Coordinates of C-alpha atoms in Angstrom, one line a residue:
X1 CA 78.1 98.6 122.5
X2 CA 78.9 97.9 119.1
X3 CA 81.6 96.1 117.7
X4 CA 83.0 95.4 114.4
X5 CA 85.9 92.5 114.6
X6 CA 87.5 92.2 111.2
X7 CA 89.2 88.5 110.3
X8 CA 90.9 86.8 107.9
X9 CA 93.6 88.8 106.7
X10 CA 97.1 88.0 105.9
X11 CA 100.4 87.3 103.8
X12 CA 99.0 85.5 100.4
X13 CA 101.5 85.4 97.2
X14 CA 100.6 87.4 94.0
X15 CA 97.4 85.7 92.2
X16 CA 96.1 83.9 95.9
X17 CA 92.7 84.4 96.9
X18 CA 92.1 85.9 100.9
X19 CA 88.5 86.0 102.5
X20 CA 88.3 89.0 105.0
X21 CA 84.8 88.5 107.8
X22 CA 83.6 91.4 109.7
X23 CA 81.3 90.1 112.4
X24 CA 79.0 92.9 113.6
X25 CA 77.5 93.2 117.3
X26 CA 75.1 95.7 118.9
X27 CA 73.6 97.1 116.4
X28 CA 70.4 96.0 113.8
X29 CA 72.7 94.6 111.1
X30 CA 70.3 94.1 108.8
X31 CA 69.1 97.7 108.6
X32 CA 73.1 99.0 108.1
X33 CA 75.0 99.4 104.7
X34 CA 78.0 97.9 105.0
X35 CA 81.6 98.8 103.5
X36 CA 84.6 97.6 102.8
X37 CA 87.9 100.2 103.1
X38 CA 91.6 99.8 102.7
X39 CA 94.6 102.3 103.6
X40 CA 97.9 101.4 102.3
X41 CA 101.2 103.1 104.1
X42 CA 101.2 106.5 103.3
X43 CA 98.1 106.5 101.5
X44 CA 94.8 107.7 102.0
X45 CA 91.7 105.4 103.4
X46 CA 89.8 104.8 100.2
X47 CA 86.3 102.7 99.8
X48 CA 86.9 98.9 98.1
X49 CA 83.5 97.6 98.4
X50 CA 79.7 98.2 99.6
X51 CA 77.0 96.5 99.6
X52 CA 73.4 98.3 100.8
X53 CA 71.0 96.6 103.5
X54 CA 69.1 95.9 100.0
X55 CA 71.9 93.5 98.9
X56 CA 73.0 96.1 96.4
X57 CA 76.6 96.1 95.6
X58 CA 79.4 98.3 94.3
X59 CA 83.3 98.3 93.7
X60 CA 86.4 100.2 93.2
X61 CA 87.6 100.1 89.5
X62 CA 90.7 98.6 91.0
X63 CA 89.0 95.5 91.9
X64 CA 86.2 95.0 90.0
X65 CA 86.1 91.4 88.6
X66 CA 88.3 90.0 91.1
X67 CA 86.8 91.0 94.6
X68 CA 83.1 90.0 95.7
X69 CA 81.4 91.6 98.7
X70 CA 78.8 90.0 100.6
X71 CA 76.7 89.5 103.2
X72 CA 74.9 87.0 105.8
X73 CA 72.0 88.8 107.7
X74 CA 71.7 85.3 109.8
X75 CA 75.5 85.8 111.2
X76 CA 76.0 89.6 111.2
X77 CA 78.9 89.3 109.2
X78 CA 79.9 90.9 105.9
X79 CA 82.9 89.2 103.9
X80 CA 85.4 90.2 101.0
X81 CA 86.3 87.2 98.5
X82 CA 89.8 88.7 97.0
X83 CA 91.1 86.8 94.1
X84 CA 94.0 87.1 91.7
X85 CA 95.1 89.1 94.4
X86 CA 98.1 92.2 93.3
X87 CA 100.9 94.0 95.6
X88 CA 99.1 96.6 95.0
X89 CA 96.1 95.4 97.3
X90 CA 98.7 95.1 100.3
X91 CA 97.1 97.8 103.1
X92 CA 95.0 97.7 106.3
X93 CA 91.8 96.6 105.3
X94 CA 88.7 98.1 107.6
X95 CA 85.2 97.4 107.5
X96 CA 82.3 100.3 108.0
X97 CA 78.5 100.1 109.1
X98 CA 76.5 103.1 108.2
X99 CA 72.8 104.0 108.3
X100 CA 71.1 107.4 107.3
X101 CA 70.1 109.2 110.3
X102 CA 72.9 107.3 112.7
X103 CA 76.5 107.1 113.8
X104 CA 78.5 105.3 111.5
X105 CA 81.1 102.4 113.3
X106 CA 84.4 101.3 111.8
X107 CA 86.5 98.1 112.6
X108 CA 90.0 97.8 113.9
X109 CA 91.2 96.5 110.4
X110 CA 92.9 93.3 109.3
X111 CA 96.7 93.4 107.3
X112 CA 96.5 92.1 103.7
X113 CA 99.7 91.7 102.2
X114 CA 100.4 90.4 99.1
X115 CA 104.2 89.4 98.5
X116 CA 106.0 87.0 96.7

């Protein structure tokens, strides 16, 4: 079955850097777009990153120029660089694999939290 198994999260200070890894199983990564999504208590999930099966990439305003997404075919994985990191960024971050035509799969998430 396929599996999406989110890492690297936790408690950084304001202006530390994190590296989330979603390693992906089961399914042709390759072929899938993949996604980056965070939901902050009380908030609604919204879309941080994505980056197509071509390599193509795209950001949130919020975190252009200080978040990169990207991606290792080789591994299966898909990562988040977070720099100059804000409280603000503190929620549940999730990763998504989507492909026209099939199901779309979602991680369990990893906590970001950004405190001083």
């Amino acid at each position: 079955q396929v599996q999406l198994v989110e890492s690297g999260g936790g408690l950084v200070q304001p202006g530390g850097s994190l590296r989330l890894s979603c390693a992906a199983s089961g399914l042709t990564f390759s072929m899938y777009a993949m996604s980056w999504y965070r939901q902050a208590p009380g908030k609604e999930r919204e879309l941080v990153a994505g980056i197509t099966s071509a390599g193509t990439t795209d950001y949130a305003d919020a975190v252009k120029g200080r978040f990169t997404i990207s991606r290792d075919n080789a591994k299966n994985t898909v990562y988040l660089q977070m720099n100059s990191l804000k409280p603000e960024d503190t929620a549940l971050y999730y990763c998504r694999a989507n492909r026209r035509n099939y199901r779309e799969y979602w991680g369990q998430g990893t906590q970001v939290t950004v405190s001083s």
